Every structure is written in structure tokens, then in C-alpha cells.
């Protein structure tokens, strides 16, 4: 049963896919097919080559100048030339990225890999998409087509191949599921980056294929801003989200060891929810604001356990707890207790019993709600 890894486009967010890949390796996944768009096409070659260590070290050391060609000084002749090139050639050059690809990717080894590779790009003039397997990419042109798939115009320069200009595959399909299906996949793991462009669903003829989606609850950052700190965070998130996608960790915004949320609910969750209800009874406007927060950010939790998770994760966010770790009953309470005390009394001075959501939202913010949750949780934990 051929398994495919499908990697979406999303520029600088691509480290998230490397984190997910690490988790998939640990879970024993071996892929027969990998397809990608834009940055997914770049990561995909390293998957095909089974070069996880190279992918990890590359992302943890990458900066803007490793990808795009910028002048060293803001005010210089070089800057003038850069602006002229940008205007006349249609965007920033990807020459540094090309150098990096040539260093790390062997076309011959990709062609020889047991993991078959494919990518998506678009003809800039005709807007015709090209969904290409490695066998359909002309010999010696893999790097050209990888850069074409990554040419996010108008900011990045189109790639010219045999006199034709090609641009980012995300303009047609940012998540090439159908290409993987055409290549013979019976099972797909798809790693999303919430990049720009359409992510096409599987065609009806492929509706039987099982697809497991891995995506982040969090904003993964600017797609054109490459830096190691953001890459490390995104790698950590991708790693944990892959485990959550396969039901090996719990949580939404944060990750919890299996069974730990039940333990937390028994230890302090019931008391926390009672305190929330008591507060809502005294301040119905706060209750309404919390309901708006739940509907907008938390996708309207219905069970008591899901509502507890919404309160708990909101409190964790207010406490500034890092999203890229696994939490348990043993380590989380101490982190909550150590968080600075929040002051939410001013919230009640700013609100009145407004009957409309619009007026309410003008007076109480999502941050206020999370700070209230943190204050209530700290109070519960300190009195255990």
C-alpha cells in the first residue's frame, strides 16, 4: 500500500514540515512517494533522499540572505542596482537558495531514490499548471523546476526554463494531493502550512484514499521572513502536531501526554470550572465574552472537557508558556504558579451589561479573557 507525504507551500514556515517529518520517522513511517509545492518541493527532495539531519540543520541556520539576494547596505549603489533588478526582472533573485539547493540536493540521487518525487509549478504567461513527477522533469533541470515551484511572484522572480517563465505552484495547488494520488498513493499524510493559494481536494476518483492532515493551531509566522528562532519553534510545533494528528498526544493549542488532561481535570479542573461559573454568574458580560472567545478561537467547544481545555490553554497562553513542549500534571502546575500575577479587575470597570456582542467586544478583549482564566487557575492551584 504506497504511502505518500504531501508537503504544502508556505515559504519560511517550512521548518514545521521538518518537525512533522521527525515525528513520522519516530512513528515508523516510510514513504514511497513525496510531492510538494513551493517550499514543500524543496523539503520534498530531502525526504526523497532520506536526509533528515541535513534538513534540520539547514532550517536551524537559515536566514533571509540564505534564500533571497539582498544588498548588504541599505544606502549604496548595490541597493540602486537591486531596485532596478527588482523592477525590470520581476522580483527578488533566489540565487542564494539556488546555491543552497545545489549544495544539498543531488538530482541523480533523487532520480534513483525509492521514494518517488513530484512537484507543482505554473507557467507565468499561460497560467497552465504543471504537475510533474521526477520522471517528467527533463534530465538536469530538477533545480530549475524546484526554483520555479518556489517563485512566489510578484515578490520573488519567476524562473525561466527554455524561454518560458514559471512561478510558484501555489497559484494552482498549494497542497498537491492529486499529484500524489496520480503517482499511486493509497494513503497520504499531508502537512499544511496555511500558505497562500488554493489547496485542492482530492478528485472524486481518488476519494477512497485515506488522508491524515497535520496542521498548526498557531500562526507560523511571515512566509518571507527566514530566521532560526522561528524555524526552531515551528519545528517543535510540527513535531507535536504530527503526534496529535495520529492521536498519540492530546490538546489543541498545546500538547499533553495521553491521559494527562483527565488527570488534570480530576486534580483541579472541576474546581476551575466551578470558579469560572461563579464568575460568570456575577458578571454575565464576562460569560458572553468568554462564549464569543470560545466560538471564534476555540471552534465552539460543547463538552465540559473541551470547555476545560479552552480555559486551561487560554490560561497557559496568558502565562506565556511555550507551545513546543509536552505537558503533564507533574510539570504544568509549577509553570502556572510561577507566572506573573495578572490583574483583571480593570476589566469589570470597563464593561457594563451590554446586550450586543459588538459593544461588548469593544470593551473586553480576548487577552482579558485569557488573563481571567490564568488568575482563576492560579487561585485554584495555590489552594490545592
CSV table of C-alpha atoms in Angstrom, one decimal:
chain,number,residue,atom,x,y,z
A,1,UNK,CA,0.0,0.0,0.0
A,2,UNK,CA,2.0,3.0,-1.2
A,3,UNK,CA,2.2,5.8,1.3
A,4,UNK,CA,2.7,9.5,0.2
A,5,UNK,CA,3.9,12.5,2.1
A,6,UNK,CA,2.4,15.7,0.7
A,7,UNK,CA,4.1,19.0,1.6
A,8,UNK,CA,2.3,22.3,1.2
A,9,UNK,CA,3.8,25.6,0.2
A,10,UNK,CA,4.3,28.3,2.8
A,11,UNK,CA,7.8,29.8,2.5
A,12,UNK,CA,9.6,30.4,5.8
A,13,UNK,CA,7.1,28.2,7.6
A,14,UNK,CA,8.7,25.2,6.0
A,15,UNK,CA,10.6,24.1,9.2
A,16,UNK,CA,7.2,23.0,10.5
A,17,UNK,CA,7.3,20.2,7.9
A,18,UNK,CA,10.7,19.0,9.1
A,19,UNK,CA,9.4,18.7,12.7
A,20,UNK,CA,6.4,16.7,11.4
A,21,UNK,CA,8.8,14.5,9.4
A,22,UNK,CA,10.9,13.8,12.5
A,23,UNK,CA,7.8,12.6,14.4
A,24,UNK,CA,6.7,10.5,11.4
A,25,UNK,CA,10.2,8.8,11.3
A,26,UNK,CA,9.8,8.0,15.0
A,27,UNK,CA,6.4,6.6,14.4
A,28,UNK,CA,7.9,4.2,11.8
A,29,UNK,CA,6.5,5.9,8.6
A,30,UNK,CA,8.4,5.2,5.4
A,31,UNK,CA,7.2,7.0,2.3
A,32,UNK,CA,7.1,5.6,-1.2
A,33,UNK,CA,6.0,9.0,-2.7
A,34,UNK,CA,6.6,12.6,-1.8
A,35,UNK,CA,5.0,15.6,-3.5
A,36,UNK,CA,5.4,19.3,-2.7
A,37,UNK,CA,4.6,22.8,-3.8
A,38,UNK,CA,7.0,25.8,-3.3
A,39,UNK,CA,8.9,25.2,-0.1
A,40,UNK,CA,7.3,21.8,0.1
A,41,UNK,CA,9.0,20.9,-3.2
A,42,UNK,CA,12.4,21.8,-1.5
A,43,UNK,CA,11.7,19.8,1.6
A,44,UNK,CA,10.4,17.0,-0.5
A,45,UNK,CA,13.7,16.4,-2.2
A,46,UNK,CA,15.4,15.9,1.2
A,47,UNK,CA,12.6,13.5,2.2
A,48,UNK,CA,13.2,11.6,-1.1
A,49,UNK,CA,16.9,11.5,-0.2
A,50,UNK,CA,16.2,10.5,3.4
A,51,UNK,CA,18.4,13.4,4.6
A,52,UNK,CA,16.6,14.5,7.8
A,53,UNK,CA,19.7,15.7,9.5
A,54,UNK,CA,20.6,18.0,6.6
A,55,UNK,CA,17.0,19.3,6.5
A,56,UNK,CA,17.1,20.0,10.3
A,57,UNK,CA,20.5,21.7,10.3
A,58,UNK,CA,19.6,23.8,7.2
A,59,UNK,CA,16.4,25.1,8.7
A,60,UNK,CA,18.0,25.9,12.1
A,61,UNK,CA,20.7,28.0,10.4
A,62,UNK,CA,18.7,29.7,7.7
A,63,UNK,CA,18.3,33.4,7.3
A,64,UNK,CA,16.8,35.7,4.7
A,65,UNK,CA,20.1,36.1,2.9
A,66,UNK,CA,20.4,32.3,2.5
A,67,UNK,CA,17.3,32.4,0.4
A,68,UNK,CA,17.0,35.8,-1.3
A,69,UNK,CA,19.5,38.2,-2.7
A,70,UNK,CA,19.5,41.5,-0.8
A,71,UNK,CA,22.1,44.4,-0.8
A,72,UNK,CA,24.5,44.4,2.1
A,73,UNK,CA,23.9,48.1,2.8
A,74,UNK,CA,20.6,50.0,2.6
A,75,UNK,CA,22.1,53.1,1.0
A,76,UNK,CA,24.6,52.1,-1.7
A,77,UNK,CA,25.0,51.6,-5.4
A,78,UNK,CA,24.2,47.9,-4.7
A,79,UNK,CA,20.8,49.0,-3.4
A,80,UNK,CA,20.1,51.0,-6.6
A,81,UNK,CA,21.0,48.0,-8.7
A,82,UNK,CA,18.8,45.8,-6.6
A,83,UNK,CA,15.8,48.1,-7.1
A,84,UNK,CA,16.4,48.2,-10.8
A,85,UNK,CA,16.7,44.4,-11.0
A,86,UNK,CA,13.5,44.0,-8.9
A,87,UNK,CA,11.6,46.3,-11.2
A,88,UNK,CA,12.9,45.0,-14.5
A,89,UNK,CA,13.3,41.3,-13.8
A,90,UNK,CA,10.1,40.9,-11.7
A,91,UNK,CA,11.2,40.4,-8.1
A,92,UNK,CA,13.9,39.3,-5.8
A,93,UNK,CA,16.5,36.8,-7.1
A,94,UNK,CA,16.6,33.4,-5.5
A,95,UNK,CA,20.3,32.9,-6.3
A,96,UNK,CA,21.3,32.2,-2.7
A,97,UNK,CA,18.6,29.5,-2.5
A,98,UNK,CA,19.8,28.0,-5.7
A,99,UNK,CA,23.3,27.8,-4.3
A,100,UNK,CA,22.0,26.0,-1.2
A,101,UNK,CA,20.0,23.5,-3.2
A,102,UNK,CA,22.9,22.7,-5.4
A,103,UNK,CA,25.0,22.0,-2.2
A,104,UNK,CA,22.4,19.7,-0.6
A,105,UNK,CA,20.4,18.1,-3.4
A,106,UNK,CA,21.8,15.6,-5.9
A,107,UNK,CA,19.5,15.2,-8.9
A,108,UNK,CA,20.9,11.8,-9.7
A,109,UNK,CA,20.2,10.6,-6.2
A,110,UNK,CA,16.6,12.0,-6.3
A,111,UNK,CA,16.0,10.1,-9.5
A,112,UNK,CA,17.5,6.9,-8.1
A,113,UNK,CA,15.5,7.2,-4.8
A,114,UNK,CA,12.9,4.5,-4.0
A,115,UNK,CA,10.8,7.4,-2.7
A,116,UNK,CA,9.3,8.9,-5.9
A,117,UNK,CA,9.2,12.7,-6.1
A,118,UNK,CA,6.9,15.2,-7.7
A,119,UNK,CA,6.2,19.0,-7.7
A,120,UNK,CA,3.9,21.7,-9.0
A,121,UNK,CA,4.7,24.9,-10.8
A,122,UNK,CA,2.7,27.2,-13.1
A,123,UNK,CA,3.5,28.8,-16.5
A,124,UNK,CA,3.6,32.5,-15.8
A,125,UNK,CA,2.2,33.5,-19.2
A,126,UNK,CA,-0.4,30.9,-19.9
A,127,UNK,CA,-1.2,30.1,-16.2
A,128,UNK,CA,-1.2,26.5,-17.2
A,129,UNK,CA,-0.2,24.3,-14.2
A,130,UNK,CA,2.5,21.6,-14.4
A,131,UNK,CA,2.2,18.7,-12.0
A,132,UNK,CA,5.4,16.9,-12.7
A,133,UNK,CA,6.8,13.6,-11.4
A,134,UNK,CA,10.6,13.2,-11.3
A,135,UNK,CA,10.4,11.2,-14.5
A,136,UNK,CA,8.6,14.0,-16.2
A,137,UNK,CA,11.2,16.6,-15.3
A,138,UNK,CA,13.8,16.8,-18.0
A,139,UNK,CA,17.3,15.5,-17.0
A,140,UNK,CA,19.4,18.2,-15.5
A,141,UNK,CA,16.5,20.5,-14.8
A,142,UNK,CA,15.4,19.5,-11.3
A,143,UNK,CA,16.9,22.6,-9.6
A,144,UNK,CA,15.2,24.8,-12.2
A,145,UNK,CA,11.8,23.3,-11.6
A,146,UNK,CA,12.3,23.4,-7.8
A,147,UNK,CA,13.0,27.1,-8.0
A,148,UNK,CA,10.1,27.6,-10.4
A,149,UNK,CA,7.8,26.0,-7.9
A,150,UNK,CA,9.1,28.4,-5.2
A,151,UNK,CA,8.9,31.6,-7.3
A,152,UNK,CA,6.3,33.5,-5.3
A,153,UNK,CA,5.6,36.4,-7.6
A,154,UNK,CA,5.5,39.4,-7.6
A,155,UNK,CA,8.0,39.4,-4.7
A,156,UNK,CA,10.2,36.6,-6.0
A,157,UNK,CA,11.5,36.4,-9.5
A,158,UNK,CA,9.9,33.9,-11.9
A,159,UNK,CA,12.2,31.1,-13.1
A,160,UNK,CA,12.9,31.0,-16.8
A,161,UNK,CA,13.2,27.5,-18.3
A,162,UNK,CA,13.7,27.1,-22.1
A,163,UNK,CA,12.5,30.6,-22.7
A,164,UNK,CA,9.3,30.1,-20.6
A,165,UNK,CA,8.7,31.8,-17.3
A,166,UNK,CA,7.4,29.7,-14.4
A,167,UNK,CA,6.0,30.7,-11.0
A,168,UNK,CA,5.0,29.3,-7.6
A,169,UNK,CA,2.9,26.1,-7.8
A,170,UNK,CA,0.7,27.5,-5.0
A,171,UNK,CA,-1.0,29.6,-7.6
A,172,UNK,CA,-2.7,26.4,-8.8
A,173,UNK,CA,-2.4,23.9,-5.9
A,174,UNK,CA,-0.7,24.6,-2.7
A,175,UNK,CA,-1.3,21.0,-1.4
A,176,UNK,CA,-0.7,18.5,-4.3
A,177,UNK,CA,-2.8,15.6,-3.1
A,178,UNK,CA,-3.9,14.7,-6.5
A,179,UNK,CA,-0.4,14.5,-7.9
A,180,UNK,CA,0.4,12.0,-5.1
A,181,UNK,CA,-2.7,10.1,-5.9
A,182,UNK,CA,-1.8,10.0,-9.6
A,183,UNK,CA,1.6,8.7,-8.6
A,184,UNK,CA,-0.1,5.7,-7.0
A,185,UNK,CA,-0.6,6.6,-3.3
A,186,UNK,CA,-3.1,4.6,-1.3
A,187,UNK,CA,-2.5,6.6,1.9
A,188,UNK,CA,-1.5,10.2,2.3
A,189,UNK,CA,0.0,12.3,5.1
A,190,UNK,CA,-0.5,16.0,4.3
A,191,UNK,CA,1.5,18.7,6.1
A,192,UNK,CA,-0.1,22.1,5.8
A,193,UNK,CA,1.5,25.5,6.3
A,194,UNK,CA,-1.6,27.7,5.8
A,195,UNK,CA,0.2,29.2,2.8
A,196,UNK,CA,-1.3,31.4,0.1
A,197,UNK,CA,-3.1,29.8,-2.8
A,198,UNK,CA,-5.8,27.1,-3.2
A,199,UNK,CA,-5.3,23.7,-1.6
A,200,UNK,CA,-7.3,21.4,-3.9
A,201,UNK,CA,-9.3,18.5,-2.6
A,202,UNK,CA,-8.8,15.0,-3.9
A,203,UNK,CA,-10.7,14.4,-7.2
A,204,UNK,CA,-13.7,12.0,-6.9
A,205,UNK,CA,-11.8,9.2,-8.5
A,206,UNK,CA,-9.3,9.3,-5.5
A,207,UNK,CA,-12.0,9.6,-2.8
A,208,UNK,CA,-11.1,6.2,-1.4
A,209,UNK,CA,-7.6,7.4,-0.3
A,210,UNK,CA,-7.1,7.9,3.4
A,211,UNK,CA,-5.6,11.4,4.1
A,212,UNK,CA,-4.2,12.4,7.5
A,213,UNK,CA,-3.8,16.1,7.8
A,214,UNK,CA,-1.2,17.7,10.0
A,215,UNK,CA,-1.6,21.5,10.7
A,216,UNK,CA,-0.9,24.0,13.3
A,217,UNK,CA,-3.3,25.7,15.7
A,218,UNK,CA,-0.8,28.6,15.8
A,219,UNK,CA,0.3,31.3,13.4
A,220,UNK,CA,3.6,30.0,12.0
A,221,UNK,CA,4.9,33.5,11.0
A,222,UNK,CA,5.6,35.5,8.0
A,223,UNK,CA,6.1,33.4,4.9
A,224,UNK,CA,9.0,35.6,3.7
A,225,UNK,CA,10.9,36.0,7.0
A,226,UNK,CA,13.5,33.3,7.5
A,227,UNK,CA,15.2,33.1,10.9
A,228,UNK,CA,16.5,30.2,13.1
A,229,UNK,CA,14.5,31.2,16.1
A,230,UNK,CA,11.1,31.0,14.3
A,231,UNK,CA,12.3,27.8,12.5
A,232,UNK,CA,13.0,26.1,15.8
A,233,UNK,CA,9.6,27.0,17.2
A,234,UNK,CA,7.9,25.8,14.0
A,235,UNK,CA,9.9,22.6,14.0
A,236,UNK,CA,8.8,21.9,17.6
A,237,UNK,CA,5.2,22.6,16.7
A,238,UNK,CA,5.3,20.4,13.6
A,239,UNK,CA,6.7,17.6,15.7
A,240,UNK,CA,4.0,17.7,18.3
A,241,UNK,CA,1.2,18.3,15.8
A,242,UNK,CA,2.2,15.1,13.9
A,243,UNK,CA,1.8,13.1,17.1
A,244,UNK,CA,-1.6,14.8,17.8
A,245,UNK,CA,-2.7,14.0,14.3
A,246,UNK,CA,-2.1,10.3,15.0
A,247,UNK,CA,-3.8,10.6,18.4
A,248,UNK,CA,-0.6,10.0,20.3
A,249,UNK,CA,-0.8,13.3,22.2
A,250,UNK,CA,-3.8,15.3,23.4
A,251,UNK,CA,-4.5,19.1,23.2
A,252,UNK,CA,-5.1,21.7,20.6
A,253,UNK,CA,-3.0,24.8,21.1
A,254,UNK,CA,-0.7,22.9,23.5
A,255,UNK,CA,0.4,19.2,23.7
A,256,UNK,CA,-0.4,17.0,26.6
A,257,UNK,CA,0.7,13.4,27.2
A,258,UNK,CA,-2.1,11.0,26.7
A,259,UNK,CA,-4.4,10.7,29.7
A,260,UNK,CA,-2.9,13.8,31.4
A,261,UNK,CA,-5.9,16.0,30.6
A,262,UNK,CA,-8.1,13.6,32.5
A,263,UNK,CA,-5.7,13.6,35.4
A,264,UNK,CA,-5.7,17.4,35.4
A,265,UNK,CA,-9.4,17.6,35.3
A,266,UNK,CA,-9.7,15.4,38.3
A,267,UNK,CA,-6.9,17.2,40.2
A,268,UNK,CA,-8.0,20.8,39.6
A,269,UNK,CA,-10.3,21.1,36.5
A,270,UNK,CA,-13.6,20.6,38.2
A,271,UNK,CA,-12.7,23.3,40.8
A,272,UNK,CA,-11.5,25.6,38.0
A,273,UNK,CA,-14.7,25.3,36.0
A,274,UNK,CA,-16.8,26.0,39.2
A,275,UNK,CA,-14.8,29.2,39.7
A,276,UNK,CA,-15.5,30.2,36.1
A,277,UNK,CA,-19.2,29.6,36.5
A,278,UNK,CA,-19.2,31.6,39.8
A,279,UNK,CA,-17.5,34.5,38.0
A,280,UNK,CA,-20.0,34.2,35.1
A,281,UNK,CA,-22.9,34.3,37.5
A,282,UNK,CA,-21.6,37.6,39.0
A,283,UNK,CA,-20.6,39.1,35.6
A,284,UNK,CA,-22.8,37.9,32.8
A,285,UNK,CA,-20.9,40.1,30.3
A,286,UNK,CA,-17.7,38.2,31.0
A,287,UNK,CA,-19.6,35.0,30.3
A,288,UNK,CA,-20.8,36.3,27.0
A,289,UNK,CA,-17.3,37.5,26.1
A,290,UNK,CA,-16.0,34.0,27.0
A,291,UNK,CA,-18.6,32.4,24.8
A,292,UNK,CA,-17.5,34.7,21.9
A,293,UNK,CA,-13.9,33.7,22.5
A,294,UNK,CA,-14.9,30.0,22.5
A,295,UNK,CA,-16.8,30.3,19.3
A,296,UNK,CA,-14.2,32.4,17.4
A,297,UNK,CA,-10.9,30.9,18.6
A,298,UNK,CA,-11.9,27.5,20.0
A,299,UNK,CA,-14.4,26.3,17.4
A,300,UNK,CA,-17.3,26.3,19.9
A,301,UNK,CA,-16.4,23.5,22.4
A,302,UNK,CA,-19.5,21.7,23.6
A,303,UNK,CA,-18.5,19.1,26.2
A,304,UNK,CA,-17.3,20.1,29.7
A,305,UNK,CA,-13.9,18.5,28.9
A,306,UNK,CA,-13.5,20.7,25.8
A,307,UNK,CA,-14.5,23.8,27.7
A,308,UNK,CA,-12.0,22.9,30.4
A,309,UNK,CA,-9.3,22.6,27.7
A,310,UNK,CA,-10.3,26.0,26.3
A,311,UNK,CA,-9.9,27.6,29.7
A,312,UNK,CA,-6.6,25.7,30.5
A,313,UNK,CA,-4.9,26.5,27.2
A,314,UNK,CA,-6.1,30.1,27.4
A,315,UNK,CA,-4.5,30.4,30.8
A,316,UNK,CA,-1.3,28.8,29.5
A,317,UNK,CA,-1.1,31.3,26.7
A,318,UNK,CA,-1.6,34.2,29.1
A,319,UNK,CA,1.2,32.8,31.2
A,320,UNK,CA,3.5,32.8,28.2
A,321,UNK,CA,4.1,29.1,28.4
A,322,UNK,CA,6.0,27.7,25.4
A,323,UNK,CA,3.8,25.8,22.9
A,324,UNK,CA,6.6,23.4,21.8
A,325,UNK,CA,6.7,21.1,24.8
A,326,UNK,CA,4.7,18.2,26.2
A,327,UNK,CA,2.9,19.0,29.4
A,328,UNK,CA,1.8,16.8,32.3
A,329,UNK,CA,0.2,17.1,35.7
A,330,UNK,CA,3.7,17.0,37.1
A,331,UNK,CA,5.2,19.9,35.2
A,332,UNK,CA,2.4,22.3,34.3
A,333,UNK,CA,1.1,23.4,37.7
A,334,UNK,CA,4.6,24.7,38.7
A,335,UNK,CA,4.8,26.7,35.5
A,336,UNK,CA,1.4,28.3,36.1
A,337,UNK,CA,2.2,29.2,39.7
A,338,UNK,CA,5.5,30.8,38.6
A,339,UNK,CA,3.7,33.0,36.0
A,340,UNK,CA,3.4,36.7,37.0
A,341,UNK,CA,0.0,37.6,38.6
A,342,UNK,CA,-2.5,39.0,36.2
A,343,UNK,CA,-4.7,41.9,37.0
A,344,UNK,CA,-8.1,41.6,35.6
A,345,UNK,CA,-10.2,43.7,38.0
A,346,UNK,CA,-10.0,46.6,35.5
A,347,UNK,CA,-12.0,44.5,33.1
A,348,UNK,CA,-15.1,44.9,35.2
A,349,UNK,CA,-14.6,48.7,35.3
A,350,UNK,CA,-14.5,48.8,31.5
A,351,UNK,CA,-17.7,46.8,30.9
A,352,UNK,CA,-21.3,47.3,31.5
A,353,UNK,CA,-24.1,44.8,30.9
A,354,UNK,CA,-24.2,45.5,27.2
A,355,UNK,CA,-26.7,43.4,25.3
A,356,UNK,CA,-25.0,43.4,21.9
A,357,UNK,CA,-21.8,41.5,21.0
A,358,UNK,CA,-20.4,44.4,19.1
A,359,UNK,CA,-20.5,46.8,22.1
A,360,UNK,CA,-19.2,44.0,24.3
A,361,UNK,CA,-16.2,43.3,22.1
A,362,UNK,CA,-15.3,46.9,22.2
A,363,UNK,CA,-14.9,46.7,25.9
A,364,UNK,CA,-13.4,43.3,26.7
A,365,UNK,CA,-10.7,41.6,24.7
A,366,UNK,CA,-9.6,38.0,24.1
A,367,UNK,CA,-6.5,38.8,26.1
A,368,UNK,CA,-8.7,39.9,29.0
A,369,UNK,CA,-10.5,36.6,29.0
A,370,UNK,CA,-7.2,34.6,28.9
A,371,UNK,CA,-5.9,36.7,31.8
A,372,UNK,CA,-9.0,36.0,33.8
A,373,UNK,CA,-8.6,32.3,33.1
A,374,UNK,CA,-5.0,32.5,34.3
A,375,UNK,CA,-5.9,34.3,37.5
A,376,UNK,CA,-8.6,31.7,38.3
A,377,UNK,CA,-6.3,28.8,37.5
A,378,UNK,CA,-3.5,30.3,39.7
A,379,UNK,CA,-6.0,30.7,42.5
A,380,UNK,CA,-7.1,27.1,42.3
A,381,UNK,CA,-3.6,25.6,42.1
A,382,UNK,CA,-2.4,27.7,45.0
A,383,UNK,CA,-5.2,26.4,47.2
A,384,UNK,CA,-4.8,22.7,46.4
